[in-house]
Structures are given as structure tokens and as C-alpha cells.
Amino acid sequence: LLIGSIVVFTAISAYFSGTETSMMALNRYRLKHLVKQRHRGARKANRLLRRPDRLLGAILVGNNLVNFSAATIATVIGFRLFGDTGVLLAPWVITIIFLIFAEVAPKTLAAQHPERWAFKSVFILQPLSRFLHPAVLFVNWIANALLRPFSSKNDENDENLSTEELKTVVNEGAISAGERQNMMVRLLDLERVSVNDIMVPRHEIIGLDIDSDLIDLIDQTSSSQHTLLPVYKGEINN
């Protein structure tokens, strides 16, 4: 019965560990898109992520409760099997077991497939968060009180990307390569362009006189370096 309890606690701990990793690894922009598509798991995950302190609090309260319970049971098993030596060995054995099966393995799997893990686990995590809410409030109250001296009012916690960060996203291939990528980068550079940079002196304007011969217009168009040309009738002002 005790060994069976260790197995159950290991599975529960793996759930908490993987859920924490998957929720934090979710792509926020894709998540918002899925919420607009009314994806059930995404909507629940988005609701939980609005209060990351409560989300992490619920996960950590549950995970630590399970881990310490398993450690206590392991100590009892060790004492019954090997006496005082078993009490000394129990923490080492349970640590190895939990590191492999409840930490490294589930977190690696969750990091590789965050959406698949998170969107399923939230159906358990949401009611569990409500159940653990009093304990989470107590823990968060103490934690926030300890962190208050180190926090700054000027700290920004939004998901907006700066222009330079967005350029990095584009250049790193998050958007398909080719001309569209170059267009995106040029578009982001528009904020540095002044009207004077794109103005063309009147005498340098290349335009098409609609009254000109068709052959001349074709020659003028094919030899121009521009893709768009103004069309006028008689004089450039018209």
C-alpha cells in the first residue's frame, strides 16, 4: 500500500511539473488566436494565465504537498525495511525517483508539446485551483509581502514587442522568408523615414503623358526604375 502510494504521488507530481512547464511555455500570441477561435482548452488556459501568481501558487502548493507526502512515506518504508539506515537512504532514493519520473521526463515532454499538455491539464487544474485557493491566497500574501521591497512601479509586464524585437522575430524566420520578410523589415523602418526622404523634386519626376504615343509610353515604362508612375495630361500639374 505504501509503495503504491509512492507510485500515485509520483504520477501526480509529474502532472504538476509538466503542467507548470507547459503553461509557461505556451505561445501567448497563438493562445490569443485560439481563444478567438473559441478553443475550450485555450480559453481555460488563458483565464488561468491572467493571474500567474495564483496559477503558480496552486501548482506549487499541490506539488510540494505531494512531494513531501511521498518523502514521508518513503521514510516509513525505509525504516520498516532497513531501520535507521533506511531512514538515511530514503531521501536519496525518493529524490532520484522524483527527479527522473516527476521532474525531468514530464517537463521535457511538456516543453516539447506545451499546447497538447496544457490544454488537457487545465480541466483538472481549474477546479483544483479553486479548491486550493485559500492556501494559495495565504502563500501569495506572504510572498508578495516579501517581494514588495524589491518591486518597482516602473516595471512593465506586458507582451508588446519593440520594433527591434519584432525585427528579430522576422529575421529569425518566424515569418516566411523571401520578399515578404524584406517588406516587413522595411515596414518597421518607416518610423525613421521623414517626408523629405521620399520627396522627389518636380523636375526629377518621371511621369507618363497620356497624350503621348503608345510606343513611347511602353518604352518609357520599361526603362523606368520605378514600379509606379504618375500619369498626367499635357503638363505635370494636370
PDB file of C-alpha atoms in Angstrom:
ATOM      1  CA  LEU A   1       0.000   0.000   0.000  1.00  0.00           C
ATOM      2  CA  LEU A   2       2.818   2.407   0.859  1.00  0.00           C
ATOM      3  CA  ILE A   3       4.747   1.618  -2.322  1.00  0.00           C
ATOM      4  CA  GLY A   4       1.547   2.044  -4.328  1.00  0.00           C
ATOM      5  CA  SER A   5       1.096   5.454  -2.701  1.00  0.00           C
ATOM      6  CA  ILE A   6       4.612   6.423  -3.830  1.00  0.00           C
ATOM      7  CA  VAL A   7       3.684   5.493  -7.426  1.00  0.00           C
ATOM      8  CA  VAL A   8       0.479   7.548  -7.269  1.00  0.00           C
ATOM      9  CA  PHE A   9       2.261  10.551  -5.758  1.00  0.00           C
ATOM     10  CA  THR A  10       4.960  10.326  -8.439  1.00  0.00           C
ATOM     11  CA  ALA A  11       2.306  10.449 -11.170  1.00  0.00           C
ATOM     12  CA  ILE A  12       0.578  13.425  -9.524  1.00  0.00           C
ATOM     13  CA  SER A  13       3.884  15.242  -9.121  1.00  0.00           C
ATOM     14  CA  ALA A  14       4.662  14.578 -12.799  1.00  0.00           C
ATOM     15  CA  TYR A  15       1.317  16.143 -13.678  1.00  0.00           C
ATOM     16  CA  PHE A  16       2.098  19.295 -11.679  1.00  0.00           C
ATOM     17  CA  SER A  17       5.630  19.589 -13.062  1.00  0.00           C
ATOM     18  CA  GLY A  18       4.548  19.136 -16.668  1.00  0.00           C
ATOM     19  CA  THR A  19       1.606  21.487 -16.267  1.00  0.00           C
ATOM     20  CA  GLU A  20       3.790  24.244 -14.872  1.00  0.00           C
ATOM     21  CA  THR A  21       6.247  23.928 -17.772  1.00  0.00           C
ATOM     22  CA  SER A  22       3.561  23.683 -20.460  1.00  0.00           C
ATOM     23  CA  MET A  23       1.566  26.668 -19.169  1.00  0.00           C
ATOM     24  CA  MET A  24       4.642  28.872 -19.037  1.00  0.00           C
ATOM     25  CA  ALA A  25       5.811  27.679 -22.468  1.00  0.00           C
ATOM     26  CA  LEU A  26       2.558  28.498 -24.276  1.00  0.00           C
ATOM     27  CA  ASN A  27       2.910  30.951 -27.145  1.00  0.00           C
ATOM     28  CA  ARG A  28       0.817  33.916 -25.977  1.00  0.00           C
ATOM     29  CA  TYR A  29       0.022  35.118 -29.498  1.00  0.00           C
ATOM     30  CA  ARG A  30      -1.120  31.697 -30.658  1.00  0.00           C
ATOM     31  CA  LEU A  31      -3.070  31.327 -27.415  1.00  0.00           C
ATOM     32  CA  LYS A  32      -4.957  34.568 -28.111  1.00  0.00           C
ATOM     33  CA  HIS A  33      -5.732  33.333 -31.609  1.00  0.00           C
ATOM     34  CA  LEU A  34      -7.096  30.023 -30.275  1.00  0.00           C
ATOM     35  CA  VAL A  35      -9.184  31.901 -27.707  1.00  0.00           C
ATOM     36  CA  LYS A  36     -10.771  33.861 -30.551  1.00  0.00           C
ATOM     37  CA  GLN A  37     -11.455  30.520 -32.237  1.00  0.00           C
ATOM     38  CA  ARG A  38     -13.281  29.530 -29.007  1.00  0.00           C
ATOM     39  CA  HIS A  39     -10.980  26.578 -28.249  1.00  0.00           C
ATOM     40  CA  ARG A  40     -12.110  25.258 -24.849  1.00  0.00           C
ATOM     41  CA  GLY A  41      -8.686  24.344 -23.510  1.00  0.00           C
ATOM     42  CA  ALA A  42      -7.176  27.610 -24.730  1.00  0.00           C
ATOM     43  CA  ARG A  43      -9.920  29.669 -23.092  1.00  0.00           C
ATOM     44  CA  LYS A  44      -9.388  27.946 -19.745  1.00  0.00           C
ATOM     45  CA  ALA A  45      -5.603  28.290 -20.035  1.00  0.00           C
ATOM     46  CA  ASN A  46      -5.925  31.973 -20.903  1.00  0.00           C
ATOM     47  CA  ARG A  47      -8.190  32.525 -17.923  1.00  0.00           C
ATOM     48  CA  LEU A  48      -5.664  30.907 -15.590  1.00  0.00           C
ATOM     49  CA  LEU A  49      -2.717  32.808 -17.089  1.00  0.00           C
ATOM     50  CA  ARG A  50      -4.364  36.140 -16.332  1.00  0.00           C
ATOM     51  CA  ARG A  51      -3.295  35.568 -12.711  1.00  0.00           C
ATOM     52  CA  PRO A  52       0.081  33.811 -12.969  1.00  0.00           C
ATOM     53  CA  ASP A  53       0.681  34.243  -9.243  1.00  0.00           C
ATOM     54  CA  ARG A  54      -2.442  32.229  -8.416  1.00  0.00           C
ATOM     55  CA  LEU A  55      -1.693  29.698 -11.133  1.00  0.00           C
ATOM     56  CA  LEU A  56       1.869  29.066  -9.935  1.00  0.00           C
ATOM     57  CA  GLY A  57       0.700  29.156  -6.334  1.00  0.00           C
ATOM     58  CA  ALA A  58      -1.837  26.370  -6.931  1.00  0.00           C
ATOM     59  CA  ILE A  59       0.703  24.261  -8.832  1.00  0.00           C
ATOM     60  CA  LEU A  60       3.430  24.732  -6.233  1.00  0.00           C
ATOM     61  CA  VAL A  61       1.144  24.123  -3.250  1.00  0.00           C
ATOM     62  CA  GLY A  62      -0.127  20.908  -4.803  1.00  0.00           C
ATOM     63  CA  ASN A  63       3.297  19.780  -5.973  1.00  0.00           C
ATOM     64  CA  ASN A  64       5.035  20.402  -2.676  1.00  0.00           C
ATOM     65  CA  LEU A  65       2.230  18.735  -0.740  1.00  0.00           C
ATOM     66  CA  VAL A  66       2.579  15.639  -2.914  1.00  0.00           C
ATOM     67  CA  ASN A  67       6.396  15.633  -2.849  1.00  0.00           C
ATOM     68  CA  PHE A  68       6.698  15.938   0.927  1.00  0.00           C
ATOM     69  CA  SER A  69       3.978  13.334   1.444  1.00  0.00           C
ATOM     70  CA  ALA A  70       5.903  10.943  -0.799  1.00  0.00           C
ATOM     71  CA  ALA A  71       9.115  11.703   1.075  1.00  0.00           C
ATOM     72  CA  THR A  72       7.400  10.934   4.390  1.00  0.00           C
ATOM     73  CA  ILE A  73       6.051   7.627   3.101  1.00  0.00           C
ATOM     74  CA  ALA A  74       9.469   6.752   1.663  1.00  0.00           C
ATOM     75  CA  THR A  75      10.969   7.340   5.100  1.00  0.00           C
ATOM     76  CA  VAL A  76       8.411   4.989   6.683  1.00  0.00           C
ATOM     77  CA  ILE A  77       9.175   2.321   4.055  1.00  0.00           C
ATOM     78  CA  GLY A  78      12.910   2.742   4.573  1.00  0.00           C
ATOM     79  CA  PHE A  79      12.574   2.415   8.355  1.00  0.00           C
ATOM     80  CA  ARG A  80      10.441  -0.733   8.081  1.00  0.00           C
ATOM     81  CA  LEU A  81      12.842  -2.385   5.653  1.00  0.00           C
ATOM     82  CA  PHE A  82      16.262  -1.296   6.926  1.00  0.00           C
ATOM     83  CA  GLY A  83      15.726   0.522  10.209  1.00  0.00           C
ATOM     84  CA  ASP A  84      17.749   3.678  10.814  1.00  0.00           C
ATOM     85  CA  THR A  85      19.838   3.045   7.686  1.00  0.00           C
ATOM     86  CA  GLY A  86      16.646   3.045   5.633  1.00  0.00           C
ATOM     87  CA  VAL A  87      15.695   6.432   7.080  1.00  0.00           C
ATOM     88  CA  LEU A  88      19.002   7.833   5.805  1.00  0.00           C
ATOM     89  CA  LEU A  89      18.679   6.170   2.391  1.00  0.00           C
ATOM     90  CA  ALA A  90      15.021   7.118   1.785  1.00  0.00           C
ATOM     91  CA  PRO A  91      15.603  10.798   0.813  1.00  0.00           C
ATOM     92  CA  TRP A  92      18.279   9.809  -1.719  1.00  0.00           C
ATOM     93  CA  VAL A  93      16.171   7.094  -3.315  1.00  0.00           C
ATOM     94  CA  ILE A  94      12.996   9.192  -3.493  1.00  0.00           C
ATOM     95  CA  THR A  95      14.957  12.152  -4.883  1.00  0.00           C
ATOM     96  CA  ILE A  96      16.334  10.047  -7.753  1.00  0.00           C
ATOM     97  CA  ILE A  97      12.885   8.607  -8.492  1.00  0.00           C
ATOM     98  CA  PHE A  98      11.209  12.026  -8.478  1.00  0.00           C
ATOM     99  CA  LEU A  99      13.965  13.687 -10.493  1.00  0.00           C
ATOM    100  CA  ILE A 100      13.579  11.160 -13.302  1.00  0.00           C
ATOM    101  CA  PHE A 101       9.856  10.400 -13.332  1.00  0.00           C
ATOM    102  CA  ALA A 102       8.317  13.530 -11.790  1.00  0.00           C
ATOM    103  CA  GLU A 103      10.629  16.317 -12.950  1.00  0.00           C
ATOM    104  CA  VAL A 104      12.961  15.789 -15.925  1.00  0.00           C
ATOM    105  CA  ALA A 105      10.808  13.436 -18.025  1.00  0.00           C
ATOM    106  CA  PRO A 106       7.439  15.256 -17.707  1.00  0.00           C
ATOM    107  CA  LYS A 107       8.963  18.720 -18.032  1.00  0.00           C
ATOM    108  CA  THR A 108      10.879  17.719 -21.160  1.00  0.00           C
ATOM    109  CA  LEU A 109       7.733  16.231 -22.685  1.00  0.00           C
ATOM    110  CA  ALA A 110       5.658  19.280 -21.728  1.00  0.00           C
ATOM    111  CA  ALA A 111       8.233  21.675 -23.192  1.00  0.00           C
ATOM    112  CA  GLN A 112       8.148  19.768 -26.493  1.00  0.00           C
ATOM    113  CA  HIS A 113       4.335  19.714 -26.670  1.00  0.00           C
ATOM    114  CA  PRO A 114       3.096  22.599 -24.477  1.00  0.00           C
ATOM    115  CA  GLU A 115      -0.315  23.018 -26.094  1.00  0.00           C
ATOM    116  CA  ARG A 116      -1.169  19.321 -26.063  1.00  0.00           C
ATOM    117  CA  TRP A 117      -0.259  19.055 -22.367  1.00  0.00           C
ATOM    118  CA  ALA A 118      -1.631  22.405 -21.159  1.00  0.00           C
ATOM    119  CA  PHE A 119      -4.991  22.298 -22.941  1.00  0.00           C
ATOM    120  CA  LYS A 120      -5.768  18.909 -21.366  1.00  0.00           C
ATOM    121  CA  SER A 121      -4.373  19.557 -17.912  1.00  0.00           C
ATOM    122  CA  VAL A 122      -6.370  22.776 -17.397  1.00  0.00           C
ATOM    123  CA  PHE A 123      -9.581  20.779 -16.973  1.00  0.00           C
ATOM    124  CA  ILE A 124      -8.099  19.373 -13.760  1.00  0.00           C
ATOM    125  CA  LEU A 125      -6.089  22.442 -12.839  1.00  0.00           C
ATOM    126  CA  GLN A 126      -9.005  24.888 -12.895  1.00  0.00           C
ATOM    127  CA  PRO A 127     -11.177  23.142 -10.241  1.00  0.00           C
ATOM    128  CA  LEU A 128      -8.030  22.295  -8.291  1.00  0.00           C
ATOM    129  CA  SER A 129      -7.085  25.986  -8.241  1.00  0.00           C
ATOM    130  CA  ARG A 130     -10.482  26.813  -6.736  1.00  0.00           C
ATOM    131  CA  PHE A 131     -10.051  24.131  -4.093  1.00  0.00           C
ATOM    132  CA  LEU A 132      -6.556  25.315  -3.163  1.00  0.00           C
ATOM    133  CA  HIS A 133      -7.499  28.990  -3.410  1.00  0.00           C
ATOM    134  CA  PRO A 134      -7.422  29.714   0.372  1.00  0.00           C
ATOM    135  CA  ALA A 135      -3.962  28.144   0.749  1.00  0.00           C
ATOM    136  CA  VAL A 136      -2.749  29.948  -2.397  1.00  0.00           C
ATOM    137  CA  LEU A 137      -4.003  33.314  -1.095  1.00  0.00           C
ATOM    138  CA  PHE A 138      -2.154  32.789   2.159  1.00  0.00           C
ATOM    139  CA  VAL A 139       1.075  31.781   0.411  1.00  0.00           C
ATOM    140  CA  ASN A 140       0.838  34.614  -2.139  1.00  0.00           C
ATOM    141  CA  TRP A 141       0.142  37.172   0.577  1.00  0.00           C
ATOM    142  CA  ILE A 142       3.369  36.255   2.357  1.00  0.00           C
ATOM    143  CA  ALA A 143       5.356  36.002  -0.904  1.00  0.00           C
ATOM    144  CA  ASN A 144       4.092  39.369  -2.199  1.00  0.00           C
ATOM    145  CA  ALA A 145       4.909  40.996   1.121  1.00  0.00           C
ATOM    146  CA  LEU A 146       8.477  39.696   0.857  1.00  0.00           C
ATOM    147  CA  LEU A 147       8.812  40.837  -2.776  1.00  0.00           C
ATOM    148  CA  ARG A 148       7.309  44.298  -2.323  1.00  0.00           C
ATOM    149  CA  PRO A 149      10.614  45.988  -1.313  1.00  0.00           C
ATOM    150  CA  PHE A 150      12.259  44.670  -4.499  1.00  0.00           C
ATOM    151  CA  SER A 151       9.476  45.590  -6.955  1.00  0.00           C
ATOM    152  CA  SER A 152       9.384  48.803  -8.992  1.00  0.00           C
ATOM    153  CA  LYS A 153       6.367  50.788 -10.149  1.00  0.00           C
ATOM    154  CA  ASN A 154       8.101  51.350 -13.467  1.00  0.00           C
ATOM    155  CA  ASP A 155       8.348  47.652 -14.243  1.00  0.00           C
ATOM    156  CA  GLU A 156       6.318  46.771 -17.300  1.00  0.00           C
ATOM    157  CA  ASN A 157       4.810  43.329 -17.578  1.00  0.00           C
ATOM    158  CA  ASP A 158       3.180  43.337 -20.978  1.00  0.00           C
ATOM    159  CA  GLU A 159       3.667  41.212 -24.049  1.00  0.00           C
ATOM    160  CA  ASN A 160       4.226  44.010 -26.543  1.00  0.00           C
ATOM    161  CA  LEU A 161       7.333  43.673 -28.683  1.00  0.00           C
ATOM    162  CA  SER A 162       9.535  46.628 -29.509  1.00  0.00           C
ATOM    163  CA  THR A 163      10.395  47.370 -33.128  1.00  0.00           C
ATOM    164  CA  GLU A 164      13.867  45.870 -32.779  1.00  0.00           C
ATOM    165  CA  GLU A 165      12.464  42.743 -31.091  1.00  0.00           C
ATOM    166  CA  LEU A 166       9.896  42.335 -33.850  1.00  0.00           C
ATOM    167  CA  LYS A 167      12.649  42.676 -36.464  1.00  0.00           C
ATOM    168  CA  THR A 168      14.497  39.834 -34.741  1.00  0.00           C
ATOM    169  CA  VAL A 169      11.349  37.706 -34.862  1.00  0.00           C
ATOM    170  CA  VAL A 170      11.014  38.393 -38.596  1.00  0.00           C
ATOM    171  CA  ASN A 171      14.678  37.782 -39.381  1.00  0.00           C
ATOM    172  CA  GLU A 172      14.788  34.577 -37.344  1.00  0.00           C
ATOM    173  CA  GLY A 173      12.201  33.056 -39.640  1.00  0.00           C
ATOM    174  CA  ALA A 174       9.051  33.226 -37.546  1.00  0.00           C
ATOM    175  CA  ILE A 175       7.522  34.747 -40.694  1.00  0.00           C
ATOM    176  CA  SER A 176       8.066  33.067 -44.059  1.00  0.00           C
ATOM    177  CA  ALA A 177      11.254  34.098 -45.810  1.00  0.00           C
ATOM    178  CA  GLY A 178      11.574  35.901 -49.122  1.00  0.00           C
ATOM    179  CA  GLU A 179      10.220  39.201 -50.288  1.00  0.00           C
ATOM    180  CA  ARG A 180       7.522  39.326 -47.593  1.00  0.00           C
ATOM    181  CA  GLN A 181      10.218  39.201 -44.921  1.00  0.00           C
ATOM    182  CA  ASN A 182      12.114  42.078 -46.525  1.00  0.00           C
ATOM    183  CA  MET A 183       8.874  44.027 -46.833  1.00  0.00           C
ATOM    184  CA  MET A 184       8.168  43.514 -43.126  1.00  0.00           C
ATOM    185  CA  VAL A 185      11.612  44.802 -42.144  1.00  0.00           C
ATOM    186  CA  ARG A 186      11.239  47.829 -44.417  1.00  0.00           C
ATOM    187  CA  LEU A 187       7.806  48.466 -42.980  1.00  0.00           C
ATOM    188  CA  LEU A 188       9.243  48.515 -39.458  1.00  0.00           C
ATOM    189  CA  ASP A 189      11.820  51.074 -40.622  1.00  0.00           C
ATOM    190  CA  LEU A 190       9.107  53.505 -41.754  1.00  0.00           C
ATOM    191  CA  GLU A 191       9.048  55.192 -38.357  1.00  0.00           C
ATOM    192  CA  ARG A 192      12.538  56.552 -39.097  1.00  0.00           C
ATOM    193  CA  VAL A 193      11.597  57.850 -42.563  1.00  0.00           C
ATOM    194  CA  SER A 194      10.782  61.532 -42.964  1.00  0.00           C
ATOM    195  CA  VAL A 195       8.711  63.084 -45.750  1.00  0.00           C
ATOM    196  CA  ASN A 196      11.890  64.719 -47.051  1.00  0.00           C
ATOM    197  CA  ASP A 197      13.451  61.246 -47.540  1.00  0.00           C
ATOM    198  CA  ILE A 198      10.816  60.200 -50.063  1.00  0.00           C
ATOM    199  CA  MET A 199      10.124  63.542 -51.770  1.00  0.00           C
ATOM    200  CA  VAL A 200      11.160  63.826 -55.418  1.00  0.00           C
ATOM    201  CA  PRO A 201      11.987  67.268 -56.880  1.00  0.00           C
ATOM    202  CA  ARG A 202       9.485  68.297 -59.523  1.00  0.00           C
ATOM    203  CA  HIS A 203      11.993  68.310 -62.357  1.00  0.00           C
ATOM    204  CA  GLU A 204      13.077  64.746 -61.488  1.00  0.00           C
ATOM    205  CA  ILE A 205       9.571  63.300 -61.577  1.00  0.00           C
ATOM    206  CA  ILE A 206       9.146  60.611 -64.210  1.00  0.00           C
ATOM    207  CA  GLY A 207       5.558  60.589 -65.434  1.00  0.00           C
ATOM    208  CA  LEU A 208       3.507  59.375 -68.352  1.00  0.00           C
ATOM    209  CA  ASP A 209       1.787  61.894 -70.613  1.00  0.00           C
ATOM    210  CA  ILE A 210      -1.434  60.177 -71.546  1.00  0.00           C
ATOM    211  CA  ASP A 211      -1.447  62.000 -74.883  1.00  0.00           C
ATOM    212  CA  SER A 212       1.921  60.510 -75.884  1.00  0.00           C
ATOM    213  CA  ASP A 213       2.258  57.772 -78.469  1.00  0.00           C
ATOM    214  CA  LEU A 214       1.637  54.279 -77.097  1.00  0.00           C
ATOM    215  CA  ILE A 215       5.057  53.006 -78.228  1.00  0.00           C
ATOM    216  CA  ASP A 216       6.773  55.876 -76.395  1.00  0.00           C
ATOM    217  CA  LEU A 217       4.782  55.137 -73.242  1.00  0.00           C
ATOM    218  CA  ILE A 218       5.771  51.465 -73.355  1.00  0.00           C
ATOM    219  CA  ASP A 219       9.442  52.348 -73.857  1.00  0.00           C
ATOM    220  CA  GLN A 220       9.305  54.875 -71.010  1.00  0.00           C
ATOM    221  CA  THR A 221       7.657  52.379 -68.677  1.00  0.00           C
ATOM    222  CA  SER A 222      10.042  49.524 -69.459  1.00  0.00           C
ATOM    223  CA  SER A 223      13.137  51.705 -68.997  1.00  0.00           C
ATOM    224  CA  SER A 224      11.960  53.297 -65.716  1.00  0.00           C
ATOM    225  CA  GLN A 225      13.394  52.096 -62.395  1.00  0.00           C
ATOM    226  CA  HIS A 226      10.034  52.718 -60.698  1.00  0.00           C
ATOM    227  CA  THR A 227       7.154  50.268 -60.430  1.00  0.00           C
ATOM    228  CA  LEU A 228       4.563  53.053 -60.163  1.00  0.00           C
ATOM    229  CA  LEU A 229       4.430  56.174 -62.333  1.00  0.00           C
ATOM    230  CA  PRO A 230       2.168  59.196 -62.174  1.00  0.00           C
ATOM    231  CA  VAL A 231       0.016  59.842 -65.233  1.00  0.00           C
ATOM    232  CA  TYR A 232      -0.675  63.410 -66.429  1.00  0.00           C
ATOM    233  CA  LYS A 233      -2.319  65.112 -69.382  1.00  0.00           C
ATOM    234  CA  GLY A 234      -0.460  67.863 -71.166  1.00  0.00           C
ATOM    235  CA  GLU A 235       1.617  69.066 -68.159  1.00  0.00           C
ATOM    236  CA  ILE A 236       2.845  67.515 -64.946  1.00  0.00           C
ATOM    237  CA  ASN A 237       0.485  69.594 -62.790  1.00  0.00           C
ATOM    238  CA  ASN A 238      -2.514  68.042 -64.508  1.00  0.00           C
TER     239      ASN A 238
END
